[in-house]
Amino acid sequence: MGSSSSSYSPKTIYLDVDGKVQRVVFSRYCSPCDIKELLCSSSNIARNTEILLVDPEGALISIDPTMPANNPNSLYKVVSHASSQAGEKEDMFQNVLSQVAEQFSRAFRINEMKTEVTNRLALLEKRVELEGLKVVEIEKCKNDLKKLRDEITSRGGVRVNCNCKYNFIDDGMKLSPRRDIPSYPKYTLSDETIEALKKPTFDVWHWEHNEMLSCLEYMYHDLGLVKELNMNPITLKRWLLAIQENYRENPFHNFRHCFCVSQMMYGMIHLCNLRERLTMTDMCILMTAAVCHDLDHPGYNNTYQINARTELALRYNDISPLENHHCAVTFQILSMPECNVFANIEPESFKQIRQAIITLILGTDMARHGEILDSFKQKVDNFDFTNEEHIKCLKMVLIKCCDISNEVRPTEVAEPWVDCLLEEYFIQSDREKSEGLPVAPFMDRDKVTKPTAQIGFIKFVLIPMFETVMKLFPQIEEIMVQPLRDSRDHYEELKQIDDAMSEAQKKKTESLSLGGKKK
């Protein structure tokens, strides 16, 4: 449920309540919960009922102060969530049937494999027993039998520590999402929400998953990507749903973070006038890399993967294991015809898009931060928008900016993300302690505070990077760089308060200790 910071008079909407027109007036200061209670009361529905608001065409309206106004000739209707789900039961039943059919299919394939293996064993044993082979040949057959049995045993499971949604034990096998992809409803976005989407001040916390999916879908249409790349709009919906399905419920690296990064990328495209500087393909690469950049993130960073010797670290030889995995899942999803938004472009164009998306996602590994920023600094003073290498470097810096851009947002939007990140860090450090692995001080709940976590990151990572980008796009100073400086000052003030309180507590403890000794 989106909101805009612009001021406007109280809003009036009109409802169809049992065939009668009901007028509802509310202030822009109302919360979505307040508005929902008001709608329930106006529609004679129990106060705590989960409700949906639909327009005359059946499209959902986001229940928040920025919802588009209507008139008595175009009435909205309030329906309970339970009744709206009745039509979904048949789809759910079909999904269950599909999953059962798939399980049967897998079972039959397993039986076929067992039959094949049994036949091979029987054939080898028959050769040993009946053909009177020479001793050397008999030993060879025994070795064949042993290898075959070892192979069967080893197939029981090869995954180590990393519970990824995809299993890579058979490289040649096409992988599928976790479950059948459902549909999601159409939402009507207000003009206020559409404008807010283009700005870093956008509040990402007031949106549900279905609404975030609708916003992402809108971005692809608004930028002209659907038309330019001849994307099937239904395929775009399925692809976005598959993306959402394959983000885990981590405290930080989840689908809301994916949306946050994608919305910031969409905002930077507008703020920096990139539609006039870059090709449509470049913008598609930027948006798609942002959407996919943390797919199936397990909640434990690369350092943990490498130290714990997980399956991902072994698979990718300790080289950006998570980022390589995000890329692999991205293209596994795109390999499914029903989710392939690039199905209608030429193979050579797809090859270039694929390579560019991989480059950008791999570039989000913070271990490469210095390398990428230094490369951009060497080009920025004489930047050439016709130079492919310059454009490639710019895109890598842009996705890095968006990936770690939370502190660009207003404090009330940015600060909850710090709590989420620290929670994810603490979960990892607790596990590292229990497994006897090294623990980074900035992730240790016994050593880090919110101010100490943020000050260094803002001063030495965020501000230098955004100030470098500002040389190419001066318009970001007021909207993006100044908020970073304000955030740095905010956390430095908090640290001074924390230090003063710690010092006072220390003196109090010493005083009590001395008082005890005198007695």
Coordinates of N, CA and C in Angstrom, one line a residue, residues 277-278 282 376 378-394 472:
R277 N 20.1 8.6 -22.6 CA 21.5 8.3 -22.8 C 21.8 6.9 -23.1
L278 N 20.9 6.0 -22.7 CA 21.2 4.5 -22.9 C 20.1 3.9 -23.8
D282 N 19.9 -1.6 -22.7 CA 20.6 -1.3 -21.5 C 19.7 -1.2 -20.3
F376 N 35.6 3.0 -12.5 CA 34.6 4.1 -12.9 C 35.3 5.5 -12.7
Q378 N 38.3 6.3 -13.1 CA 39.2 6.6 -14.2 C 38.5 7.1 -15.5
K379 N 37.2 6.8 -15.5 CA 36.5 7.1 -16.8 C 35.6 8.3 -16.6
V380 N 35.2 8.6 -15.4 CA 34.1 9.6 -15.2 C 34.4 11.0 -15.6
D381 N 35.6 11.4 -15.5 CA 35.9 12.8 -15.9 C 35.9 13.0 -17.4
N382 N 36.1 11.9 -18.2 CA 36.0 12.0 -19.7 C 35.0 10.9 -20.2
F383 N 33.9 10.9 -19.5 CA 32.9 9.8 -19.8 C 32.4 9.9 -21.2
D384 N 32.3 8.8 -21.9 CA 31.9 8.7 -23.3 C 30.7 7.8 -23.4
F385 N 29.5 8.3 -23.6 CA 28.3 7.5 -23.7 C 28.2 6.7 -25.0
T386 N 29.2 6.8 -25.9 CA 29.3 6.0 -27.1 C 30.3 4.9 -26.9
N387 N 31.0 4.9 -25.8 CA 32.0 3.9 -25.6 C 31.4 2.7 -24.8
E388 N 31.4 1.5 -25.3 CA 30.7 0.3 -24.7 C 31.3 0.0 -23.4
E389 N 32.7 0.1 -23.3 CA 33.3 -0.2 -22.0 C 32.9 0.8 -20.9
H390 N 32.8 2.1 -21.3 CA 32.3 3.1 -20.3 C 30.9 2.8 -19.8
I391 N 30.0 2.4 -20.8 CA 28.6 2.1 -20.5 C 28.5 0.9 -19.5
K392 N 29.3 -0.1 -19.8 CA 29.4 -1.3 -19.0 C 29.8 -1.0 -17.6
C393 N 30.8 -0.1 -17.4 CA 31.3 0.3 -16.1 C 30.2 1.1 -15.4
L394 N 29.5 2.0 -16.1 CA 28.4 2.8 -15.5 C 27.3 1.9 -15.0
L472 N 29.0 12.7 -12.9 CA 28.3 12.5 -14.2 C 26.9 13.0 -14.2

